[in-house]
mmCIF file of C-alpha atoms in Angstrom:
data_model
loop_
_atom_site.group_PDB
_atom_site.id
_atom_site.type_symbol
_atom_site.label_atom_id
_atom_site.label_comp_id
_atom_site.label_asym_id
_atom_site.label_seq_id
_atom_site.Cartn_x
_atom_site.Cartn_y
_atom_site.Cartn_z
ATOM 1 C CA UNK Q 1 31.705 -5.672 -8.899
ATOM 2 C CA UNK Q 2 29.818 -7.601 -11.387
ATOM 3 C CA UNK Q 3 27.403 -6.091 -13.542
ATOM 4 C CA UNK Q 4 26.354 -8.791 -15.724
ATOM 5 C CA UNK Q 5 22.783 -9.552 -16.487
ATOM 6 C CA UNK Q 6 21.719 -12.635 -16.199
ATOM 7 C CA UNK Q 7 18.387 -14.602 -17.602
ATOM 8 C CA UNK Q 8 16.288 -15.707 -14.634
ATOM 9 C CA UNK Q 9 13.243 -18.024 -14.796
ATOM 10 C CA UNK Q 10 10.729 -19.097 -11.945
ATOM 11 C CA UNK Q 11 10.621 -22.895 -11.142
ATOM 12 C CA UNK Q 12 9.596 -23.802 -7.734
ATOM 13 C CA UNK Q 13 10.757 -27.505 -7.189
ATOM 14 C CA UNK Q 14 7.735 -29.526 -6.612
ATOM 15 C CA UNK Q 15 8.366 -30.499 -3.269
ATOM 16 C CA UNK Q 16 8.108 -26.914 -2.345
ATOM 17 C CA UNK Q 17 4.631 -27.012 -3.737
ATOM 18 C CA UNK Q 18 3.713 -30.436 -2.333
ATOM 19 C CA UNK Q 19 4.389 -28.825 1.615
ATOM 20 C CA UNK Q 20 2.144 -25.541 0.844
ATOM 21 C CA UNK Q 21 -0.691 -28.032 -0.084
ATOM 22 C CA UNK Q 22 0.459 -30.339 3.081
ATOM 23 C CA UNK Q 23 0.047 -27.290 5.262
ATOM 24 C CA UNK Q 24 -3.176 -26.058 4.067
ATOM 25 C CA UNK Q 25 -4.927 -29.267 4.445
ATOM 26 C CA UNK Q 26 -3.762 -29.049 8.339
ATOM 27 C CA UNK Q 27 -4.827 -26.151 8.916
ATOM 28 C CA UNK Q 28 -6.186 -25.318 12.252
ATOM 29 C CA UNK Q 29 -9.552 -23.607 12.015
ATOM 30 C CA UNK Q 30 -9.987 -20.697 14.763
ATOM 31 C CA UNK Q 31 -14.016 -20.435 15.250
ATOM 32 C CA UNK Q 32 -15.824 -17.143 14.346
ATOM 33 C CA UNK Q 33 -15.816 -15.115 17.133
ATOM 34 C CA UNK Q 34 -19.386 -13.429 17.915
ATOM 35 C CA UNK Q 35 -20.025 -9.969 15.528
ATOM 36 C CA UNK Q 36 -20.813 -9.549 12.170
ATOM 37 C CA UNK Q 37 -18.825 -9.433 8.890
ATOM 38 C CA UNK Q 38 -15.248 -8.039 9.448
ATOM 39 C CA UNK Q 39 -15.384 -6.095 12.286
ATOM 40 C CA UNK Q 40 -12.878 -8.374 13.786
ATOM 41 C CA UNK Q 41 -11.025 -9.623 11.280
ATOM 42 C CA UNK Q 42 -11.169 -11.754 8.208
ATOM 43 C CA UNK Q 43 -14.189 -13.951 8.589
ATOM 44 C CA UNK Q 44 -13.146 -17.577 9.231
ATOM 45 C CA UNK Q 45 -16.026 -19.566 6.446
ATOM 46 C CA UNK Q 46 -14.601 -16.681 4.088
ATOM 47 C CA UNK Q 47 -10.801 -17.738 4.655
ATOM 48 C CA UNK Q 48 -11.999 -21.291 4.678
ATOM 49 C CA UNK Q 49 -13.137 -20.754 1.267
ATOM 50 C CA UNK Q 50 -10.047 -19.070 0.037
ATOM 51 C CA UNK Q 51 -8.307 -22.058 1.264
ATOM 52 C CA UNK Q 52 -10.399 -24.604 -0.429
ATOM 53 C CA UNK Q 53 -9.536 -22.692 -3.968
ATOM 54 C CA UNK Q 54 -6.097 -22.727 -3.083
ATOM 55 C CA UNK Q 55 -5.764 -26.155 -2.822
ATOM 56 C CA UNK Q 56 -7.812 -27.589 -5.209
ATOM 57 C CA UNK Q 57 -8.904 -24.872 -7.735
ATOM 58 C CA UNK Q 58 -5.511 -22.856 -8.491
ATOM 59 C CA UNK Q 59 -3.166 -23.824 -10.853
ATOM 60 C CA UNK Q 60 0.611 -22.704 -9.447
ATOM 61 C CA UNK Q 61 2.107 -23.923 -12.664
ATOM 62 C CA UNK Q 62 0.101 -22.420 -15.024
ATOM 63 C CA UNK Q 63 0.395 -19.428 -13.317
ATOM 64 C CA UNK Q 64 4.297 -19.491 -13.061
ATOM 65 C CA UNK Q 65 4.224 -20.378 -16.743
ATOM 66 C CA UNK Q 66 2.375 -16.940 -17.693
ATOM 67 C CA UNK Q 67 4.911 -15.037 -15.557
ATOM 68 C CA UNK Q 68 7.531 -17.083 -17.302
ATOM 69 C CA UNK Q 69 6.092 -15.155 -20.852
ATOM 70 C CA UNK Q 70 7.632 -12.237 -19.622
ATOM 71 C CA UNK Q 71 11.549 -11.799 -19.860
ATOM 72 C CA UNK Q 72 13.109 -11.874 -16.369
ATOM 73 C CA UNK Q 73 16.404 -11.213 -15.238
ATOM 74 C CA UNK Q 74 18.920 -11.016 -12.347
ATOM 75 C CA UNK Q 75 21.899 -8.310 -11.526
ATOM 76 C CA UNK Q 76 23.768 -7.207 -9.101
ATOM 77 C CA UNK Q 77 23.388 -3.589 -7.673
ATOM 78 C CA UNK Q 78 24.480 -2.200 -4.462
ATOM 79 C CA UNK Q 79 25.906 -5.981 -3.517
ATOM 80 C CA UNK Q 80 22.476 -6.879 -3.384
ATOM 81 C CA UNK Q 81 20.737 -9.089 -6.309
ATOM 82 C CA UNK Q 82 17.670 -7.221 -8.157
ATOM 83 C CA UNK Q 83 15.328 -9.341 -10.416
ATOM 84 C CA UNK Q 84 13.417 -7.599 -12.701
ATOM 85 C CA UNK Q 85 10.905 -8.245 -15.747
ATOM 86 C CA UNK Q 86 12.058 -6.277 -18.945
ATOM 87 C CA UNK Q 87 9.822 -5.945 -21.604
ATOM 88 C CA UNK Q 88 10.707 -3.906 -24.896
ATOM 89 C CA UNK Q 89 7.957 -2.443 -26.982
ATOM 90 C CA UNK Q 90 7.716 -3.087 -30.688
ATOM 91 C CA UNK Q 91 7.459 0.724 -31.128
ATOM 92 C CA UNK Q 92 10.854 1.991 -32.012
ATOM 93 C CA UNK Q 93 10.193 5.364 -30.436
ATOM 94 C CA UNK Q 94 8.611 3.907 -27.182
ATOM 95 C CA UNK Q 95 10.174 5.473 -23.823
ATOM 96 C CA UNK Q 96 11.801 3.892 -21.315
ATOM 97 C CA UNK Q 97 9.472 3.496 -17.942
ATOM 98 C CA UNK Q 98 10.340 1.904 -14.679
ATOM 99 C CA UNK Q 99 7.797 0.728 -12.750
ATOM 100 C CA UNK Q 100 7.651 -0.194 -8.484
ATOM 101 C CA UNK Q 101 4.844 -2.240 -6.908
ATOM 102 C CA UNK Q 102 3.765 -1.358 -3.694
ATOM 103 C CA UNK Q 103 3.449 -3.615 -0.465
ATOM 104 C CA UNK Q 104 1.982 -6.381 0.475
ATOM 105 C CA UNK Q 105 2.516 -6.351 -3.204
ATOM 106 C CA UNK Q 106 5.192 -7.909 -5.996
ATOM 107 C CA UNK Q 107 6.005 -7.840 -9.459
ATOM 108 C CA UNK Q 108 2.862 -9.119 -9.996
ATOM 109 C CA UNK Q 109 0.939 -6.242 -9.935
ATOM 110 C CA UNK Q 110 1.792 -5.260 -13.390
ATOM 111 C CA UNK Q 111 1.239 -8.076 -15.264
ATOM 112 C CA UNK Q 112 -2.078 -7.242 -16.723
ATOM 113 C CA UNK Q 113 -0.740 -3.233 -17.369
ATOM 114 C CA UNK Q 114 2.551 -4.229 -18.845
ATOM 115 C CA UNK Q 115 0.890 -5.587 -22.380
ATOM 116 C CA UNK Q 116 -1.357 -2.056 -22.759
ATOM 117 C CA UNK Q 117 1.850 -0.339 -22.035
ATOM 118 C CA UNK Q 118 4.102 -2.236 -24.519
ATOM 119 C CA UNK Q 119 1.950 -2.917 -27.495
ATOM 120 C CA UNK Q 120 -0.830 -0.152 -26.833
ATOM 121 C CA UNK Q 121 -1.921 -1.173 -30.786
ATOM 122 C CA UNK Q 122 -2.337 -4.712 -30.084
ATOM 123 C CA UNK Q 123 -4.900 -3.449 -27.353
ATOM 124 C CA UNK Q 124 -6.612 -1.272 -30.194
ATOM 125 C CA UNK Q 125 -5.389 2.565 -28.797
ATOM 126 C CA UNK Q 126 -3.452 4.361 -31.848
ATOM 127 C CA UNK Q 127 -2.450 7.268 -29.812
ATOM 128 C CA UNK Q 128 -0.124 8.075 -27.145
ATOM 129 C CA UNK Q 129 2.813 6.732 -26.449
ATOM 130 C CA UNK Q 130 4.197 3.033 -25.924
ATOM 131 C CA UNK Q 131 7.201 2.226 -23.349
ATOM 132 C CA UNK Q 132 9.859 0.129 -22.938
ATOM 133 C CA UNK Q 133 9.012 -1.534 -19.328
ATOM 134 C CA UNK Q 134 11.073 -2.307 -16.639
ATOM 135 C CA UNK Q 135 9.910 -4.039 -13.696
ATOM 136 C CA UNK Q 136 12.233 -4.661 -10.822
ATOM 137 C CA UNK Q 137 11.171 -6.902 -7.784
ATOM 138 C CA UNK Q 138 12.230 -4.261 -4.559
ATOM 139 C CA UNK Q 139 14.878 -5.786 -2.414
ATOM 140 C CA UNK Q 140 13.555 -8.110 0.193
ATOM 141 C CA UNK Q 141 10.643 -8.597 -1.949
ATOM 142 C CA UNK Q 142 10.097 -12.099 -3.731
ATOM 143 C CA UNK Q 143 13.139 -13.217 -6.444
ATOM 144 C CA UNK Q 144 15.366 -9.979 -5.145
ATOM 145 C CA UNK Q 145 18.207 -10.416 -2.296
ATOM 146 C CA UNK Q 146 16.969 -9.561 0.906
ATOM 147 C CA UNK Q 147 18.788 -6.831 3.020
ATOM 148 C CA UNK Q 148 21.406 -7.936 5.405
ATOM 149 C CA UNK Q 149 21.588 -4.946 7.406
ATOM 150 C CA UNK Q 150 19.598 -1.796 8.769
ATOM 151 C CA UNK Q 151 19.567 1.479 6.794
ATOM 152 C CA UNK Q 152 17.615 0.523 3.627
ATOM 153 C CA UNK Q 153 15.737 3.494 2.366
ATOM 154 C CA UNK Q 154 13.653 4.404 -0.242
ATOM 155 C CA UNK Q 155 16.230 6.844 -1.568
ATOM 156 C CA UNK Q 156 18.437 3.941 -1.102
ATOM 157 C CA UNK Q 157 16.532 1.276 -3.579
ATOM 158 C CA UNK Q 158 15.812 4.701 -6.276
ATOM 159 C CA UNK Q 159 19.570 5.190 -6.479
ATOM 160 C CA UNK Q 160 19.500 1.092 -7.161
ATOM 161 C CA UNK Q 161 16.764 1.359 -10.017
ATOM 162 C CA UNK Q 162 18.701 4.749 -12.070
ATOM 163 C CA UNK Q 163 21.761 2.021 -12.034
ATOM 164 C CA UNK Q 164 19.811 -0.168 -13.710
ATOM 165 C CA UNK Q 165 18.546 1.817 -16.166
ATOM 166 C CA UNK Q 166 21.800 3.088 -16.780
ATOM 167 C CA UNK Q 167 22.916 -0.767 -17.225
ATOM 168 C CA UNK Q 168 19.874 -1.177 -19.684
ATOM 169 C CA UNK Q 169 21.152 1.524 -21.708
ATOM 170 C CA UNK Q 170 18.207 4.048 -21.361
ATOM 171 C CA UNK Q 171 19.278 7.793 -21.001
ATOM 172 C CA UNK Q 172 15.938 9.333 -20.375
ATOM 173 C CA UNK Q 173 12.618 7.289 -19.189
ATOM 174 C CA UNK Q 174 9.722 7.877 -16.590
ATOM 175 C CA UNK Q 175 8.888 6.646 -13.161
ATOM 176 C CA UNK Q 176 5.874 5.446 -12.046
ATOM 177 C CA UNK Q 177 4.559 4.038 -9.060
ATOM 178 C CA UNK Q 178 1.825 3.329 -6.367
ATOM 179 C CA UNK Q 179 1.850 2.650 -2.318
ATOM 180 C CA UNK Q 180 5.575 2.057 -1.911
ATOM 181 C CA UNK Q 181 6.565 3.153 -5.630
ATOM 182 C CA UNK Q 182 5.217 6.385 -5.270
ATOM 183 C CA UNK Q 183 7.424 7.000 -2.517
ATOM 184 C CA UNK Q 184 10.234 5.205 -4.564
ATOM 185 C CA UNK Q 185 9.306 7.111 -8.271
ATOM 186 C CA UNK Q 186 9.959 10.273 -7.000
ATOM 187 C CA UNK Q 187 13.224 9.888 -5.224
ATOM 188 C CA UNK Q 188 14.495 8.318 -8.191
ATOM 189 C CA UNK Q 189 13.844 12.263 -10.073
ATOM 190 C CA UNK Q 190 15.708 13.344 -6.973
ATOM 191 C CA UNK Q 191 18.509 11.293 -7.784
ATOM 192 C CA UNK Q 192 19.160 11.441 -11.281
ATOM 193 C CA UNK Q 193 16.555 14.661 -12.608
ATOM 194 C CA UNK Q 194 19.073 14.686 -15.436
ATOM 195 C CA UNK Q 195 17.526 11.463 -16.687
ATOM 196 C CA UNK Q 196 13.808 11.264 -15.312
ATOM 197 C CA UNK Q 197 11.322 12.930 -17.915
ATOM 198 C CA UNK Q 198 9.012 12.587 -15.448
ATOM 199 C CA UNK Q 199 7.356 10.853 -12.382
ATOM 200 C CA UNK Q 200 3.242 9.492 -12.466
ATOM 201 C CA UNK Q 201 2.377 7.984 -8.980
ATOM 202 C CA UNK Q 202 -1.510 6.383 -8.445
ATOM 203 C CA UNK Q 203 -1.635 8.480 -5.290
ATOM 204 C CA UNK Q 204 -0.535 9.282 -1.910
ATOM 205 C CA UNK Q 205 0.810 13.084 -2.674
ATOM 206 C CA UNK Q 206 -0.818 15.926 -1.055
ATOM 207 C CA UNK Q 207 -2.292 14.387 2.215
ATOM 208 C CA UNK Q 208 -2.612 17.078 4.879
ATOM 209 C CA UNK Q 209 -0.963 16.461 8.196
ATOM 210 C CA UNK Q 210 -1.740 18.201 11.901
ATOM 211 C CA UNK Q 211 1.038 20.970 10.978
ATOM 212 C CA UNK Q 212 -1.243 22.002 8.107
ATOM 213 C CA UNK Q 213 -4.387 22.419 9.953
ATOM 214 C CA UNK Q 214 -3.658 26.277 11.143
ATOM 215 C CA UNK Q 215 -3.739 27.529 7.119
ATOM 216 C CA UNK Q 216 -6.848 25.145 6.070
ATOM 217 C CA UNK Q 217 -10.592 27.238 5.715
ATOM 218 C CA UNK Q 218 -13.674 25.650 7.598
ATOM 219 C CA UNK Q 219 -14.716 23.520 4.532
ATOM 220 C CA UNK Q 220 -11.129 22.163 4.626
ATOM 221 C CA UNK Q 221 -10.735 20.823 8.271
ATOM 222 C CA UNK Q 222 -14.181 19.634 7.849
ATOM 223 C CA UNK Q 223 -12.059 17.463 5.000
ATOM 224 C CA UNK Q 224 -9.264 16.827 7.143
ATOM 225 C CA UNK Q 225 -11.207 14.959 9.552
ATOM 226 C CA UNK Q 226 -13.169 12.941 7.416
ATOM 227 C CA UNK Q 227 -9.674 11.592 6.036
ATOM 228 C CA UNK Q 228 -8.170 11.025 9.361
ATOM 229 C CA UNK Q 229 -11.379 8.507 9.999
ATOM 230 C CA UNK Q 230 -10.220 7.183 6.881
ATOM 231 C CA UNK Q 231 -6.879 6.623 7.530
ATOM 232 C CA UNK Q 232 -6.706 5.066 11.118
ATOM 233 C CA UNK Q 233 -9.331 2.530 10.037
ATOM 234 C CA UNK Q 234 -8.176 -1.274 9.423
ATOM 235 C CA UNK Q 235 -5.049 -2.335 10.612
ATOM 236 C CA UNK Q 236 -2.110 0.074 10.929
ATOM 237 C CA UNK Q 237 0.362 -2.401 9.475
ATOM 238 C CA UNK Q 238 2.673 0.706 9.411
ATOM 239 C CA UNK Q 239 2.446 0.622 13.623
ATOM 240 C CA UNK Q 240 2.307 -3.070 13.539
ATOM 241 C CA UNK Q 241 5.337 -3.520 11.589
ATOM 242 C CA UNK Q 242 7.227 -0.692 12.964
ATOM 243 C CA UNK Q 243 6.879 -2.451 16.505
ATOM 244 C CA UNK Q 244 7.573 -6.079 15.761
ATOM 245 C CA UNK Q 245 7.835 -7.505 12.654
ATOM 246 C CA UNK Q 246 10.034 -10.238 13.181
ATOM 247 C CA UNK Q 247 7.711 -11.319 15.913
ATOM 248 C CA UNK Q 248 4.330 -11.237 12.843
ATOM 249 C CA UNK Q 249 7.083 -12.688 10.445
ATOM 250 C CA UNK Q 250 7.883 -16.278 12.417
ATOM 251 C CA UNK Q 251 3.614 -17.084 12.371
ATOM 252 C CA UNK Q 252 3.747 -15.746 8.213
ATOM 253 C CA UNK Q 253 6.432 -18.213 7.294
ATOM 254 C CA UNK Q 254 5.097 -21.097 8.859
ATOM 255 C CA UNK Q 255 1.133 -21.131 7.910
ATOM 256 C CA UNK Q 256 0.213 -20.594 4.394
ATOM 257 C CA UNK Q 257 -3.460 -19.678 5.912
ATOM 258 C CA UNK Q 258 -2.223 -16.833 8.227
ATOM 259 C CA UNK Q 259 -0.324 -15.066 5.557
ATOM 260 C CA UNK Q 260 -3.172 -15.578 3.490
ATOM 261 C CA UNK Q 261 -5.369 -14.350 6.345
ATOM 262 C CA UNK Q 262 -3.042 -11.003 6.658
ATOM 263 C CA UNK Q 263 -2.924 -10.542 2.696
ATOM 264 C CA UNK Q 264 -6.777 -11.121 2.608
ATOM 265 C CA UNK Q 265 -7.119 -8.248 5.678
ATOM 266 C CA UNK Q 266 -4.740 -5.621 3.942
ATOM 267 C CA UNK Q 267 -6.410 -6.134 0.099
ATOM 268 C CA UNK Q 268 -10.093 -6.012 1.606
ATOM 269 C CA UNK Q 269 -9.121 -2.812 3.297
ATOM 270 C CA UNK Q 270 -7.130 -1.647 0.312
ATOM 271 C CA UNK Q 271 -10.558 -1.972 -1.723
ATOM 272 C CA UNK Q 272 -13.023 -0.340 0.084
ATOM 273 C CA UNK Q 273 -15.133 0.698 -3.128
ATOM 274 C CA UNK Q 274 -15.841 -3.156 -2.958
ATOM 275 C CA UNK Q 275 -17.660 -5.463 -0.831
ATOM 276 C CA UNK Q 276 -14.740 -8.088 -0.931
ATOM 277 C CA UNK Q 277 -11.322 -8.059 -2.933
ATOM 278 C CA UNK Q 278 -12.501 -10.310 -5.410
ATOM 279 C CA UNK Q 279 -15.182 -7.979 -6.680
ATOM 280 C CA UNK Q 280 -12.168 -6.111 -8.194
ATOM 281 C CA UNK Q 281 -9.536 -8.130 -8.603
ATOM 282 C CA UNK Q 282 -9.279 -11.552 -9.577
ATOM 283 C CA UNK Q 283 -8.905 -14.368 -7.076
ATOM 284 C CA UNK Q 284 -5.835 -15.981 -8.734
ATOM 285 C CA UNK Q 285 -4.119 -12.712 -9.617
ATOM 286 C CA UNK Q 286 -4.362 -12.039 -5.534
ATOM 287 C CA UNK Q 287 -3.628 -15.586 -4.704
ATOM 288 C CA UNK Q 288 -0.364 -15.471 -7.543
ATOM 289 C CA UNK Q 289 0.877 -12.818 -5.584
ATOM 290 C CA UNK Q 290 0.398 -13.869 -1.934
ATOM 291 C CA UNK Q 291 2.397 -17.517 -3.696
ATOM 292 C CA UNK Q 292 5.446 -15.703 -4.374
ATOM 293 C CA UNK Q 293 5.982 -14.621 -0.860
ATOM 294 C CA UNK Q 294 5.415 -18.116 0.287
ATOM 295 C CA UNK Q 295 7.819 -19.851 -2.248
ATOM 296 C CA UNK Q 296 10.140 -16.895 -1.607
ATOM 297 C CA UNK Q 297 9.653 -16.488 1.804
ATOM 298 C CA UNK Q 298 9.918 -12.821 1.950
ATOM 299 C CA UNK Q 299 7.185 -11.867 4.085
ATOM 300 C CA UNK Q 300 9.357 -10.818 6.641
ATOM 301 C CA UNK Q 301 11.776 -9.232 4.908
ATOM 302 C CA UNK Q 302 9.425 -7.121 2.792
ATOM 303 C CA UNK Q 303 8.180 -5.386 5.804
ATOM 304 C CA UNK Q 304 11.859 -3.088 6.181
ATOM 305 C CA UNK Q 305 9.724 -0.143 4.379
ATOM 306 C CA UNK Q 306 7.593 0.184 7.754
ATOM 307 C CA UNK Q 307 10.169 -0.636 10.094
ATOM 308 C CA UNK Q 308 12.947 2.085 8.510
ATOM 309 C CA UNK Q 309 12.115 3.188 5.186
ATOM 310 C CA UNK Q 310 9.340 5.255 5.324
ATOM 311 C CA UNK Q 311 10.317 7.926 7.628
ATOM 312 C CA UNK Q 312 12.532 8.567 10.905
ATOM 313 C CA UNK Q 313 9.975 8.601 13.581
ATOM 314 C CA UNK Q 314 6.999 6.757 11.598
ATOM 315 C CA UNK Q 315 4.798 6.994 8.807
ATOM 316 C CA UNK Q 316 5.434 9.847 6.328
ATOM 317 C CA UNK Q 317 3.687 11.010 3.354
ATOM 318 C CA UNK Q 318 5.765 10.934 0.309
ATOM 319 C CA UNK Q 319 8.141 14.021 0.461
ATOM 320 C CA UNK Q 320 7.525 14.418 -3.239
ATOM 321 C CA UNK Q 321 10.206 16.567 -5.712
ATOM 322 C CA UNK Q 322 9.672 19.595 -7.870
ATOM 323 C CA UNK Q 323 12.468 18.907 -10.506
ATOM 324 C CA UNK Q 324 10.629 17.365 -12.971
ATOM 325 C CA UNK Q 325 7.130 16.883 -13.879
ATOM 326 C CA UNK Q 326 4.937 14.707 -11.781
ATOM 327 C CA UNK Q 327 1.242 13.175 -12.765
ATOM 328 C CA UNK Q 328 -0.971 11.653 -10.201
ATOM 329 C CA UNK Q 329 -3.437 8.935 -11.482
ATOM 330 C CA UNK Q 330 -6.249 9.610 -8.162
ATOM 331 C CA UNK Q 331 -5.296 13.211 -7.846
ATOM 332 C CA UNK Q 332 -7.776 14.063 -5.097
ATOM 333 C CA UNK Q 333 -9.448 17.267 -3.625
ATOM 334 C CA UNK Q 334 -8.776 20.793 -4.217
ATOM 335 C CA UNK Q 335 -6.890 20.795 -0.876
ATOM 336 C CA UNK Q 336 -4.859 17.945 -1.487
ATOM 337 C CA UNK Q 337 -3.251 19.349 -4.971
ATOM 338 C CA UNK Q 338 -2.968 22.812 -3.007
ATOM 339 C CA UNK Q 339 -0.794 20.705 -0.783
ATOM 340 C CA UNK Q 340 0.945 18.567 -3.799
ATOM 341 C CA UNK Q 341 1.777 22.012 -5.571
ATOM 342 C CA UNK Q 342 3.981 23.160 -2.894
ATOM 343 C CA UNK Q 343 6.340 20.437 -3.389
ATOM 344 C CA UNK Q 344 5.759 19.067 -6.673
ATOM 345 C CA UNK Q 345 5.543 20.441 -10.083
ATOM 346 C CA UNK Q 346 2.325 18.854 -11.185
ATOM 347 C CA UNK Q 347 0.687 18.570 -14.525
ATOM 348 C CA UNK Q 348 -1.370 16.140 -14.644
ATOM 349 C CA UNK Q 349 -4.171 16.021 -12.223
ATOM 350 C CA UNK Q 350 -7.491 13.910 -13.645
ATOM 351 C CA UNK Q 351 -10.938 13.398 -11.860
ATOM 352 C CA UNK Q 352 -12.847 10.209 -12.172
ATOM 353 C CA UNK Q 353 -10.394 7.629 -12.836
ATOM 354 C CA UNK Q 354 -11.367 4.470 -11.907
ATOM 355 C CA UNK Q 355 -10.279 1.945 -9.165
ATOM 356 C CA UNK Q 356 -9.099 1.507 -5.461
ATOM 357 C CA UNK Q 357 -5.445 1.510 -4.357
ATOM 358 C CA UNK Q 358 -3.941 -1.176 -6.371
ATOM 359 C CA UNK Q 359 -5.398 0.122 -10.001
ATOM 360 C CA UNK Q 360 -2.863 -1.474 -12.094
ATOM 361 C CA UNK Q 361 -4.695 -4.815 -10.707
ATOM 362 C CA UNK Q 362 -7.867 -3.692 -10.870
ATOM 363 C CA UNK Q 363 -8.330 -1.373 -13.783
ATOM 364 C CA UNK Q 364 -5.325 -2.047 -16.262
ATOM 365 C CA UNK Q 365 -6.195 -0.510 -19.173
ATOM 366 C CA UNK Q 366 -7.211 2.637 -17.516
ATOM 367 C CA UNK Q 367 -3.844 2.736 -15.495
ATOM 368 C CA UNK Q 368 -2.240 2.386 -18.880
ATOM 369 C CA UNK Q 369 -4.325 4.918 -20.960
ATOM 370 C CA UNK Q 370 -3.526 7.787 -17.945
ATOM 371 C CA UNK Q 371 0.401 6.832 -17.976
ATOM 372 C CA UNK Q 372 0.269 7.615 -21.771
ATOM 373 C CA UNK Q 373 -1.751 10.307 -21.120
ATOM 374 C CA UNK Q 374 0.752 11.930 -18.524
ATOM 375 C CA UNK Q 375 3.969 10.825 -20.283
ATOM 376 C CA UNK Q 376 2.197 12.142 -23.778
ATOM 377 C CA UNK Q 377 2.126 15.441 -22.097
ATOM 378 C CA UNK Q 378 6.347 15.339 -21.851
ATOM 379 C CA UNK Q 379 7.650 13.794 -25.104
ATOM 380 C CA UNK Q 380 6.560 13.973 -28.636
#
C-alpha cells in the first residue's frame, strides 16, 4: 500500500463553473407559501437573493486561490484517498493539532482559525501555545475518496487521522473538533491515548438523555425539557438522512439552488443567536463552502455519518473517553458537565465564550485563544 504524500491543488475546470452559473440562472422559483418568516422553510425572496450573489457577486476563483495559500495534500489511508491542509507553525516548539469539521461542513471551516493557531504572534497574542495544523477533508466529504461500502464509522475515520499523523511524523499532538469532529476527536484518544495529549471539542458532551431523567433534581428536568424543545426544533437531518438519503441526494446534485436552499436551512438553524446566518458568518465563507460540495459533488456521500456513523439505532451523543484530558469550548450547565464528568476527564470547562455552533466560522480568534488556552493547560 502506498503511503506517499502527494501535493494537491484545487482547480475546477471552467466548464464546471460555466454549468453552476447555467443552472442558477434556470432556476425554477417555487412561490412563498402563506406564513411568515421561516416557519416553513427558507423564505423564497431570501434564497432568491442568495442566488443573485452567487451568480453575479462571488468570486469562485478568488476564493479557490485563498484556499490554494494553504498547503494541501493527498494520501492514501485505509484504501481510501484523504486530502488534507497542513500548515506548520514558525514556532519551533508548536504542537501538533488535528483538526475535523463538522457537517454540512468542509475544510473550510478553519480557514479563518488556522492563521491564529499557526502564527498566534502575527495576530498580536505572545502567550500560549502555537500548533502545527492538520486539516484533513473526512472521507466522502469534498477533495477526499468517497466510501464504497457500508460500515464507515467514526472510530473508523479516527483510526484514519492517528495514521496520518503518524505519516507526518508527529508523536504527540491534540484533537479538536466540533459537530462531527467532536465525535471524531475523541475516538481518536481512544485509539491511540499513547499519542493524544489531549482532546478540545466546541460542544456536544454532556447532553442528558431519557435514561438520565430518574437521578436529575426538579431544577434539572425543568432543564431537560427546555433542551428537548431545543433539540427537535428545525429539521432533523439526522431522521431525514437516516431514512433516505440517496433519495434527498439525486434533487442536491442536480440544482445548485436546492442544495443551497438545504445548506441555507441547516446554517440558519445552526445560528440561532442570529436573525439570519449572515449576521455571523460571512456570506462568501458560507457560499465557499456550500461550492465545494457542488464542484465535488459530495453531498450525498457526506451524509454516511447520519445514515451509519453516529450510532446503531440513531442519533447518539458523543460517547466521550476518560484517557486523556478533554476541554470543551461551550461547556454548558452544571448538569451537563455532571454528565460530561462521568465519562470524560475534563479540565477545561469556560463560561461565556462566544458564538453559535460553527465558532471557528464565526468567532476565530476566540476559538483559537480557548484551544491555546486548553492545550496550555497540558504542555509547557
Amino acid at each position: 500500500m502506498s503511503t506517499d504524500i502527494r501535493p494537491f491543488r484545487i482547480d475546477i475546470p471552467q466548464t464546471d463553473l460555466d454549468d453552476l452559473h447555467s443552472r442558477l440562472a434556470q432556476a425554477r422559483w417555487v412561490e412563498q407559501l402563506p406564513g411568515d418568516d421561516w416557519r416553513r422553510g427558507v423564505p423564497t425572496g431570501y434564497l432568491r437573493d442568495w442566488v443573485q450573489h452567487w451568480r453575479s457577486g462571488y468570486d469562485w476563483r478568488a476564493h479557490e486561490s485563498e484556499l490554494n495559500r494553504f498547503p494541501q495534500y493527498v494520501t492514501t489511508i485505509d484504501g481510501h484517498d484523504v486530502h488534507f491542509l497542513h500548515v506548520r507553525s514558525p514556532e519551533p516548539d508548536a504542537l501538533p493539532l488535528l483538526l475535523t469539521h463538522g457537517w454540512p461542513n468542509s475544510f473550510v471551516e478553519f480557514t479563518k482559525t488556522i492563521g491564529p493557531l499557526t502564527d498566534p504572534r502575527a495576530y498580536g497574542v505572545t502567550s500560549g501555545p502555537a500548533f502545527h495544523v492538520v486539516v484533513p477533508s473526512v472521507p466522502g466529504f469534498t477533495f477526499s475518496a468517497k466510501p464504497r461500502e457500508t460500515g464507515w464509522s467514526v472510530e473508523r475515520v479516527a483510526r484514519m487521522w492517528t495514521e496520518l499523523m503518524s505519516r507526518l511524523g508527529y508523536d504527540r499532538y491534540g484533537a479538536q473538533g466540533g459537530d462531527l469532529g467532536a465525535y471524531i476527536a475523541p475516538a481518536m484518544a481512544t485509539a491511540a491515548p499513547e499519542h493524544v495529549v489531549g482532546v478540545h471539542i466546541d460542544g456536544g458532551i454532556g447532553f442528558p438523555t431519557e435514561a438520565d431523567v430518574p437521578g436529575m433534581s426538579d431544577d434539572e428536568r425543568a432543564e431537560y425539557a427546555m433542551m428537548q424543545q431545543w433539540m427537535t426544533g428545525g429539521v432533523d437531518h439526522h431522521t431525514l438522512l437516516r431514512a433516505a438519503p440517496q433519495t434527498f441526494a439525486h434533487a442536491w446534485q442536480d440544482s445548485p439552488v436546492a442544495l443551497l436552499s438545504w445548506m441555507l436551512q441547516k446554517f440558519n438553524e445552526f445560528t440561532p443567536m442570529a436573525d439570519v446566518p449572515e449576521d455571523v458568518i460571512d456570506r462568501d465563507h458560507i457560499l465557499t463552502n456550500v461550492c465545494l460540495y457542488w464542484f465535488t459533488g459530495t453531498v450525498g456521500s457526506s451524509s454516511w455519518p447520519m445514515y451509519e456513523g453516529l450510532g446503531k439505532d440513531g442519533f447518539a451523543w458523543p460517547t466521550g473517553q476518560d484517557l486523556v484530558p478533554t476541554g470543551v469550548y461551550g461547556g454548558g450547565s452544571a448538569l451537563m458537565r455532571r454528565l460530561a464528568e462521568r465519562d470524560n476527564r475534563v479540565v477545561h470547562w469556560p463560561e461565556g465564550n462566544p458564538g453559535n455552533h460553527f465558532v471557528a466560522m464565526e468567532v476565530p480568534d476566540a476559538h483559537a485563544a480557548d484551544i491555546r488556552a486548553f492545550f496550555g493547560m497540558l504542555v509547557p
